[in-house]
C-alpha cells in the first residue's frame, strides 16, 4: 500500500454546495469540480473564454430544432457580442428563426398530443412544439418572392443568406439569428439548404422562373476553407451535430490540402446527444476528429453530452457574465459578407479558387 | 385556412434572452417557455414547489454515481431543508458519501486515462472520477466494525442506515447524506444493499461473526408501503432510475393492495438518461407508471432526459431560491427512524405487518 | 375482477425458442412475437413486404457511416433486387462506396487506438474503422477529374450521381451502391452533397476551372417532389436519419403543396439510434411526421431503435428469403435517370417546375 | 506519403453480402467483418465460445424486462445447454418467468395505448407489453404461500430461488428460467429481491406470519465470492446491466480481497443500451472495470450497444449452431444448489465465511 498519493489523485472532486439566489455564473463555476457531463459543461465555458483570448476565428454550428425550441435569441446574442464569428446552420434553424422574426410564433404542446387532430387542423409538431402549417406556407411564398428579387445567377448560401438577413431586417427590424448576422456582417453558411423549407421556398421561386433559386453550395466549400486558410487559427463550437459539424471540420481538412500550415482547429466544444459508438458523424468524438486533422493534436476540447435546451441557457448566461471584456478586446476577424466574394479583414477571398500558400 | 387560432396554439414559446449576471432562478424561470428537455427541467421545479405546498410525503430516489460525482451535498441540502422526506438510495451512493464524510476524497480524471496504469496503482475509476482502492478497503473494514457493534439480529436497511448515520456523525461531525438524514431523523432505504460496498462491509462483519450483518430487506418493503398507507398523499422524485425508482413505485402499489384509498403518487419528477423503448425500468415513462397505479391518473408529472450532474445544480439552486418558505411551512411528516419500528407523527408503524384499512 | 379477458389482452408474447442452425428468416419470424425493438425489427420486414405488394414507389434514405461500416453491398443488393426505387444518401456513404468500388478498403480498428498515432500516419478513423487519408485525397482528385469531364452547367445531384455511377462502372466494373444504381437506372439524390468529400472533389474541379463543379440542389427538391406527384403512392425507408430522412419527407410535403391528391407516404420504416425527446429530426417519431402530412394518417409504420449494422444484416437476409417473388412481380416505377430530366415510366418530369394537378 | 501499408491497416472490413435463406450463423459470421455494433455482436459469439473452451465458471446477469419481452426461454436454453453456470437476475425477470411458467401470459400492445384505459381495466404496461394485474396479485399470493412452506429462518436468495424453482417444477412441469435452473441445479442469485414482486410476495408471507419471508442477501455476497475463489477462472456475461452486472463484478472484487490469486474475470461480454458518459454502473465500460480489478487486464471482452431483444435471438441461435460440442465437453463446475450451503464439485462452500487462501 503506497504511503504517498498517486499522481492520478491530485485534484479532488468538490461537492456542489447549493446557495439560494446563486447566479448562473456561480453555479457553472462550482460545476467545474463535479463529475460527468456537469463538469464537461463547466469546462466548455472556460475553453470558450480561451478561444476569445486567442486569435482564433470561431465557427458555430447549429443543428436540431434550436430556433423552434426557444434558443434563437441566444444564438443572436452570441453573434451580437461576437462570441462567435461565423455561423453554419441547418436550414430549419434559419427557417424557424425567420418565422419568428416575421412575427409568427411557435407554440408549446405536450408530447401526448394527438397527431391526427393536429394534422386535421394543419398544425405541425416538433416533439413538444407546434406551428401553423398555413403560416409556414406563407413563409415559403415570402422566401420565393425574396428569391425572385435576386439576380438570375448562382449564389453561395453565404451570399444568399446575407441578402435574406438584409431583406428581413429592412422589412421587420426584428432581432433574430439572420438579422443579427446581417447587422454584424458575419458569414452564415447552410450546406444542406436543399434539405429545408428555405430550400423549398427557393424551389418555389424556380417554379415561377426557371432561372431563379440558383444556389452554389460547392462555392461554400471553397469559401469556408479559405476562411481557415486566411486566419491564424480557428475554433469550432458545435451544438447538436448534423451537417454543420461536418462542414466546419471539412473546412479545416480542405484548407490543409491547399495550405499545409493549417493543422486543424485549435479549440473545440461540442454539445451533442448522439454517441460515438454507432459510427455516425453527429456523435463522433473529438479524439476521432484529431485522426483526420479536423482538430489539431494539441487542441483544447470538450464534449458535453446534453440537450442544448438544458445546457445552453446556463452556459451562455455564465459566459456572458465573465467574457464580455474578453469578447470586446479580442482579435477577431472583420468580415464583409455582402458581396459575391467574402471579404476578410479588407481583403476579398478568391472566388471559385482555393487560396494557395 | 382558419381565421381563428387553433386551440392547440395558445401558449407561445418565448425565446430565451441571455442576461449577464442572471441568477440561476432567472435562468430556470425563463426556461419554462422554451422546448424539449430545457422546458421539462424548468417544469420540474414548479412541480416540486407544488409537492411542497401539498400534504404529500416526498420520496427521493438516487441512483448513478451521484455522490462520487459531486452531488452528495446537494442531496444533503434537500434533506436539511426538508425538500424531501424519505430517501431511497443505491448502496454506492451511500458508500461514496460515507467515504467523503470520513474525510476521504474522489478525484478528477480524464476519460482517456489508462486503466491498466490505474489498476497497477490500485485506483478505481468511475468514468472521469477516481478513488483509492486502499481507502475503499478501509471503509469496508470500518463498516464491518460498525456492524459488529450492532445487536445480533436482522435490521431493516432503514434502521441499519440510521445507526450508520449516527455512528458517522458521532465519529466525524461531518456533513453528508447519511449524517444529514440521521440529524433530520428521516428514513433512508437501500433495497439493493447487497449489491454495493456497504453490503460488502456487512459481509466482512459476518465473516468475523456468523451472526453479524443480518439485513432484512423484506421488512423494508413493508415499512415503505406503510409510510404510503399512513400518509394522505405521496410524491416521487427520481434521480437516475435504478432500484430506488422501482422501490418507490412498489411502495405505492403494495400499499394499494392493503388499502384501496391509496391510488398512486400524486406528483412525480424523474431525471433520467435511460429511454423507455428498450423496456427497462430505469427509463420507463411516467405514463406507463400510471397503468400500474404507481402514479395516480391525475398526477402532476415530468420526465427530464438529462444527466443529473448537469440538471441538478441548476434545479436545486433555483428551487432553493423560491421554495424556502414553502418548505418551512409545509405539512410534512414527522419521523423517528431510530428504532426497530419507524415512527410517523408519533405513531409507530406496525412491524412485520402491513397496516390495513 | 373481470372474468373475461380484456380486449387489450388478445395477442400473447411468444417466448423465443432457440433452434440451432435456424435460418435468419426463422429467427426474424419468431421475433415478431417478442417485445421491444426485437419485435419492431421483425415488423419492419412485414411492412416492407407490404410496400412491395403495393403500388408504392419506395424511397430509401441512408445516413451514418454505413458504407465504411460494411453495409454498402447490402444497399446495392436492395437496389439490384428492386426492394427500393430511389436512393437518398449522405455524401459520405456515396464517397466511401466509391472508395471501395475503386478497389480501396476500409480497415478494422479497435476503439482504444491512439488518434495522435493515426494522425501521424495519415489514417482517418470512424469509430472502429480506419482508412488511408492519402487514398482519400486520390479519390478527391479522381472526382475532380470526373467533374472536369462534365458539361459546364449545373447538374442536379441526381444527374451528376448517375454520371458518376456510369463513370465508375465503366472504369471498374465493380459492384457497389453507385454502380448498382447506375445499372438499375434508379435516381440517387444527395441533398447535402456540399457537406461531404464528394463535394470537396467537385470543389477541386472548380478550383481548376471556375465553371466546373456546378450542382443544383434546388433542382433536386423539385424533382423529388415530382416523383411523389407522379406516382400513385410512396413509401419511406430510413436508415440512420440525417438529411435523407428529412429530404424524403419534404418531397411528400412539397408534392402536396402542388397536388392535393398527395397525402403523405403510405408506408414508413425507420431504423435509427436517435430519440425523439431532444427535438432533432433524426430521432423524430413517425407519429410526429403524420402531423406534418409527411406520412398519411393511415400509414403502416414502424420505428426500430437499433444500430443499422446490427439490424440490417438480419433484416435484409430475412427479407431476401421471403420477398423475391413479391419484388419481381411488383408494380414498380420505371426510371431513366441518365438525362437532364428524370424520366418516369417513359414520361419526363418537368424541369425547373413542379408538376401541377 | 508512405509506400507501404501502415500496421494499422491490416484487416479490411468485408462488406456484408446478402444471401437469401442464409442461416443465423452465416449472418453473424459475416458480421465479424463489418463495423460498429454489428461487429461487436459477432465478436461476442466468438468470446463466448472461448469461455466455453476454457475452465471458466460463466456468470450470466440479466436485467431489463427480458422475461416479459419474450427472452425467458432463451435464458432457459442457455442454462439447459450449460452455456452458463450461474445466473444473477433482477427480481422482475424471475417474477415474469414464474408468471408464464404458471401458465399466464404477457400480451402485445402498441406504444400509443392509453394508460388511463389500461389502469381502469387493471392492466399493467411495460412499454409495448401488457399483463393482467389481477393475475399478478395471484402470483404474489402464490409466492406468499410458497414462502409460508419454508422453514422460519433466513434463506440466501440462492437457496430460496432453488426451492422456488423446485416448487414451480413440481406444480407445473413447465419449462422456464427458474425451473431450468432447478433442474440443472445451478445457483440463481437475486441481490435486489426486495425491489421486485418476488419480494412483495415474500413480504405478504411475513404479513401473515412475522417469522416468514426472511432473506439473507448478505449471505449471497459471501457465497458468490466463494464461487469465484473456488474456481480456476471466471467469466461474465451481462444482458442489460443493472444490479446483476455489479453483483457479478463485486463477487470478483470481494474474492480478491480474501484470495489474491483471484485477479478479475478472464472474459466479459455485455449487451447494454446505457452509455458510460453519465457515470452510471449499467453503462460503465469494461475498460473501467479493469481499473477495479473486476476484469483482469488481459481479459477478452466486448461491449455490444444494443437492445437485448434485437441482439440475443441472433446471438443465441448462432452460438447454438457452433458451440454445442464445446459446451458438452467443457470443464464446467458441478453445483448442488439445494441446501443451506452451496456445493461446488462435491465440496460445500463455507457458510457465513469467506474461503481464505
mmCIF file of C-alpha atoms in Angstrom, chain D residues 68-234:
data_model
loop_
_atom_site.group_PDB
_atom_site.id
_atom_site.type_symbol
_atom_site.label_atom_id
_atom_site.label_comp_id
_atom_site.label_asym_id
_atom_site.label_seq_id
_atom_site.Cartn_x
_atom_site.Cartn_y
_atom_site.Cartn_z
ATOM 1 C CA UNK D 68 -41.871 -10.267 -20.159
ATOM 2 C CA UNK D 69 -40.302 -9.424 -23.502
ATOM 3 C CA UNK D 70 -40.076 -12.977 -24.825
ATOM 4 C CA UNK D 71 -36.493 -13.879 -23.876
ATOM 5 C CA UNK D 72 -37.139 -16.250 -20.968
ATOM 6 C CA UNK D 73 -36.832 -19.469 -22.964
ATOM 7 C CA UNK D 74 -33.577 -18.223 -24.464
ATOM 8 C CA UNK D 75 -32.220 -17.839 -20.933
ATOM 9 C CA UNK D 76 -33.605 -21.263 -20.055
ATOM 10 C CA UNK D 77 -31.874 -22.702 -23.112
ATOM 11 C CA UNK D 78 -28.544 -21.154 -22.100
ATOM 12 C CA UNK D 79 -28.964 -22.943 -18.766
ATOM 13 C CA UNK D 80 -30.076 -26.266 -20.270
ATOM 14 C CA UNK D 81 -27.122 -26.393 -22.617
ATOM 15 C CA UNK D 82 -24.804 -25.110 -19.893
ATOM 16 C CA UNK D 83 -23.644 -22.190 -21.938
ATOM 17 C CA UNK D 84 -23.652 -20.544 -18.499
ATOM 18 C CA UNK D 85 -23.170 -21.784 -14.952
ATOM 19 C CA UNK D 86 -24.638 -19.261 -12.576
ATOM 20 C CA UNK D 87 -27.483 -16.791 -13.055
ATOM 21 C CA UNK D 88 -27.799 -13.392 -11.404
ATOM 22 C CA UNK D 89 -31.140 -11.768 -12.082
ATOM 23 C CA UNK D 90 -33.371 -8.889 -11.178
ATOM 24 C CA UNK D 91 -36.483 -9.956 -9.328
ATOM 25 C CA UNK D 92 -38.710 -8.850 -12.180
ATOM 26 C CA UNK D 93 -37.168 -11.276 -14.657
ATOM 27 C CA UNK D 94 -37.726 -14.187 -12.296
ATOM 28 C CA UNK D 95 -41.216 -12.994 -11.469
ATOM 29 C CA UNK D 96 -42.323 -12.625 -15.081
ATOM 30 C CA UNK D 97 -40.770 -16.022 -15.778
ATOM 31 C CA UNK D 98 -42.789 -17.525 -12.933
ATOM 32 C CA UNK D 99 -45.908 -15.839 -14.291
ATOM 33 C CA UNK D 100 -45.537 -17.632 -17.614
ATOM 34 C CA UNK D 101 -44.333 -20.904 -16.123
ATOM 35 C CA UNK D 102 -47.553 -20.846 -14.100
ATOM 36 C CA UNK D 103 -49.444 -20.684 -17.377
ATOM 37 C CA UNK D 104 -50.202 -16.962 -17.530
ATOM 38 C CA UNK D 105 -49.145 -14.754 -20.408
ATOM 39 C CA UNK D 106 -47.814 -11.367 -21.314
ATOM 40 C CA UNK D 107 -49.506 -9.626 -24.229
ATOM 41 C CA UNK D 108 -48.511 -7.446 -27.140
ATOM 42 C CA UNK D 109 -49.585 -3.814 -27.080
ATOM 43 C CA UNK D 110 -48.702 -0.781 -29.088
ATOM 44 C CA UNK D 111 -46.791 2.127 -27.530
ATOM 45 C CA UNK D 112 -49.659 4.559 -28.101
ATOM 46 C CA UNK D 113 -52.130 2.662 -25.937
ATOM 47 C CA UNK D 114 -53.932 4.812 -23.344
ATOM 48 C CA UNK D 115 -52.652 4.214 -19.826
ATOM 49 C CA UNK D 116 -55.777 5.539 -18.155
ATOM 50 C CA UNK D 117 -57.812 2.931 -20.041
ATOM 51 C CA UNK D 118 -55.338 0.253 -19.008
ATOM 52 C CA UNK D 119 -55.447 1.387 -15.389
ATOM 53 C CA UNK D 120 -59.249 1.243 -15.476
ATOM 54 C CA UNK D 121 -59.042 -2.376 -16.608
ATOM 55 C CA UNK D 122 -56.230 -3.193 -14.172
ATOM 56 C CA UNK D 123 -53.695 -3.909 -16.899
ATOM 57 C CA UNK D 124 -50.027 -3.163 -16.324
ATOM 58 C CA UNK D 125 -47.832 -1.940 -19.164
ATOM 59 C CA UNK D 126 -44.127 -2.463 -19.821
ATOM 60 C CA UNK D 127 -43.554 -0.317 -22.921
ATOM 61 C CA UNK D 128 -45.288 -2.409 -25.615
ATOM 62 C CA UNK D 129 -46.156 -5.368 -23.411
ATOM 63 C CA UNK D 130 -49.135 -5.866 -21.098
ATOM 64 C CA UNK D 131 -50.177 -8.109 -18.248
ATOM 65 C CA UNK D 132 -53.166 -8.549 -16.001
ATOM 66 C CA UNK D 133 -52.730 -7.025 -12.570
ATOM 67 C CA UNK D 134 -55.180 -9.485 -11.110
ATOM 68 C CA UNK D 135 -53.023 -12.341 -12.329
ATOM 69 C CA UNK D 136 -50.017 -10.590 -10.818
ATOM 70 C CA UNK D 137 -51.809 -10.300 -7.479
ATOM 71 C CA UNK D 138 -52.456 -14.042 -7.585
ATOM 72 C CA UNK D 139 -48.804 -14.688 -8.302
ATOM 73 C CA UNK D 140 -47.923 -12.629 -5.233
ATOM 74 C CA UNK D 141 -50.240 -14.744 -3.144
ATOM 75 C CA UNK D 142 -48.832 -17.913 -4.664
ATOM 76 C CA UNK D 143 -45.327 -16.753 -3.721
ATOM 77 C CA UNK D 144 -46.523 -15.915 -0.213
ATOM 78 C CA UNK D 145 -47.990 -19.426 0.126
ATOM 79 C CA UNK D 146 -44.745 -20.922 -1.083
ATOM 80 C CA UNK D 147 -42.774 -18.837 1.418
ATOM 81 C CA UNK D 148 -45.011 -19.971 4.253
ATOM 82 C CA UNK D 149 -43.972 -23.556 3.495
ATOM 83 C CA UNK D 150 -40.307 -22.742 4.097
ATOM 84 C CA UNK D 151 -38.585 -23.025 7.441
ATOM 85 C CA UNK D 152 -38.698 -19.975 9.689
ATOM 86 C CA UNK D 153 -35.113 -18.944 9.106
ATOM 87 C CA UNK D 154 -33.202 -16.679 6.746
ATOM 88 C CA UNK D 155 -32.509 -18.034 3.282
ATOM 89 C CA UNK D 156 -29.987 -16.710 0.847
ATOM 90 C CA UNK D 157 -31.728 -15.790 -2.388
ATOM 91 C CA UNK D 158 -29.806 -18.659 -3.955
ATOM 92 C CA UNK D 159 -31.339 -21.234 -1.616
ATOM 93 C CA UNK D 160 -34.773 -19.611 -1.707
ATOM 94 C CA UNK D 161 -34.820 -19.492 -5.504
ATOM 95 C CA UNK D 162 -33.756 -23.125 -5.740
ATOM 96 C CA UNK D 163 -36.752 -24.010 -3.581
ATOM 97 C CA UNK D 164 -38.953 -21.745 -5.663
ATOM 98 C CA UNK D 165 -37.795 -23.411 -8.887
ATOM 99 C CA UNK D 166 -38.361 -26.831 -7.347
ATOM 100 C CA UNK D 167 -41.850 -25.868 -6.186
ATOM 101 C CA UNK D 168 -42.696 -24.442 -9.600
ATOM 102 C CA UNK D 169 -41.432 -27.510 -11.394
ATOM 103 C CA UNK D 170 -43.319 -29.897 -9.153
ATOM 104 C CA UNK D 171 -46.503 -27.933 -9.579
ATOM 105 C CA UNK D 172 -46.318 -27.159 -13.294
ATOM 106 C CA UNK D 173 -43.636 -29.283 -15.020
ATOM 107 C CA UNK D 174 -43.287 -26.281 -17.306
ATOM 108 C CA UNK D 175 -40.080 -25.033 -18.778
ATOM 109 C CA UNK D 176 -38.730 -21.623 -17.827
ATOM 110 C CA UNK D 177 -35.793 -19.894 -16.206
ATOM 111 C CA UNK D 178 -36.437 -20.906 -12.613
ATOM 112 C CA UNK D 179 -37.389 -24.475 -13.498
ATOM 113 C CA UNK D 180 -34.422 -24.864 -15.858
ATOM 114 C CA UNK D 181 -32.068 -23.626 -13.141
ATOM 115 C CA UNK D 182 -33.624 -26.006 -10.633
ATOM 116 C CA UNK D 183 -33.319 -28.959 -12.986
ATOM 117 C CA UNK D 184 -29.755 -28.074 -13.960
ATOM 118 C CA UNK D 185 -29.057 -27.468 -10.263
ATOM 119 C CA UNK D 186 -27.212 -24.223 -10.887
ATOM 120 C CA UNK D 187 -27.248 -21.278 -8.496
ATOM 121 C CA UNK D 188 -29.509 -18.281 -9.111
ATOM 122 C CA UNK D 189 -28.893 -15.062 -7.168
ATOM 123 C CA UNK D 190 -31.235 -12.096 -6.909
ATOM 124 C CA UNK D 191 -29.407 -9.380 -4.950
ATOM 125 C CA UNK D 192 -32.202 -6.800 -5.243
ATOM 126 C CA UNK D 193 -35.023 -9.237 -4.478
ATOM 127 C CA UNK D 194 -36.598 -6.627 -2.177
ATOM 128 C CA UNK D 195 -37.059 -4.439 -5.209
ATOM 129 C CA UNK D 196 -39.458 -6.756 -7.052
ATOM 130 C CA UNK D 197 -42.748 -8.553 -6.931
ATOM 131 C CA UNK D 198 -40.992 -11.653 -5.634
ATOM 132 C CA UNK D 199 -40.005 -9.535 -2.666
ATOM 133 C CA UNK D 200 -43.587 -8.304 -2.422
ATOM 134 C CA UNK D 201 -44.834 -11.896 -2.329
ATOM 135 C CA UNK D 202 -42.352 -12.709 0.417
ATOM 136 C CA UNK D 203 -43.463 -9.640 2.350
ATOM 137 C CA UNK D 204 -47.048 -10.867 2.150
ATOM 138 C CA UNK D 205 -45.926 -14.117 3.744
ATOM 139 C CA UNK D 206 -44.359 -12.015 6.503
ATOM 140 C CA UNK D 207 -47.638 -10.161 6.919
ATOM 141 C CA UNK D 208 -49.307 -13.485 7.621
ATOM 142 C CA UNK D 209 -46.511 -14.812 9.833
ATOM 143 C CA UNK D 210 -43.938 -12.427 11.306
ATOM 144 C CA UNK D 211 -41.217 -15.082 11.113
ATOM 145 C CA UNK D 212 -41.734 -15.858 7.413
ATOM 146 C CA UNK D 213 -40.073 -14.307 4.395
ATOM 147 C CA UNK D 214 -36.579 -13.931 5.824
ATOM 148 C CA UNK D 215 -33.972 -13.353 3.150
ATOM 149 C CA UNK D 216 -30.231 -13.109 3.729
ATOM 150 C CA UNK D 217 -28.805 -11.140 0.845
ATOM 151 C CA UNK D 218 -25.564 -10.550 2.744
ATOM 152 C CA UNK D 219 -25.078 -14.302 2.634
ATOM 153 C CA UNK D 220 -25.359 -14.095 -1.147
ATOM 154 C CA UNK D 221 -22.391 -11.757 -1.281
ATOM 155 C CA UNK D 222 -20.225 -14.251 0.554
ATOM 156 C CA UNK D 223 -21.425 -17.207 -1.463
ATOM 157 C CA UNK D 224 -20.936 -15.546 -4.840
ATOM 158 C CA UNK D 225 -17.397 -14.512 -3.913
ATOM 159 C CA UNK D 226 -16.660 -18.021 -2.690
ATOM 160 C CA UNK D 227 -17.666 -19.372 -6.104
ATOM 161 C CA UNK D 228 -15.010 -17.123 -7.632
ATOM 162 C CA UNK D 229 -12.410 -18.130 -5.030
ATOM 163 C CA UNK D 230 -13.079 -21.810 -5.572
ATOM 164 C CA UNK D 231 -12.831 -21.785 -9.360
ATOM 165 C CA UNK D 232 -9.744 -21.532 -11.524
ATOM 166 C CA UNK D 233 -11.255 -18.700 -13.537
ATOM 167 C CA UNK D 234 -14.494 -16.866 -14.193
#
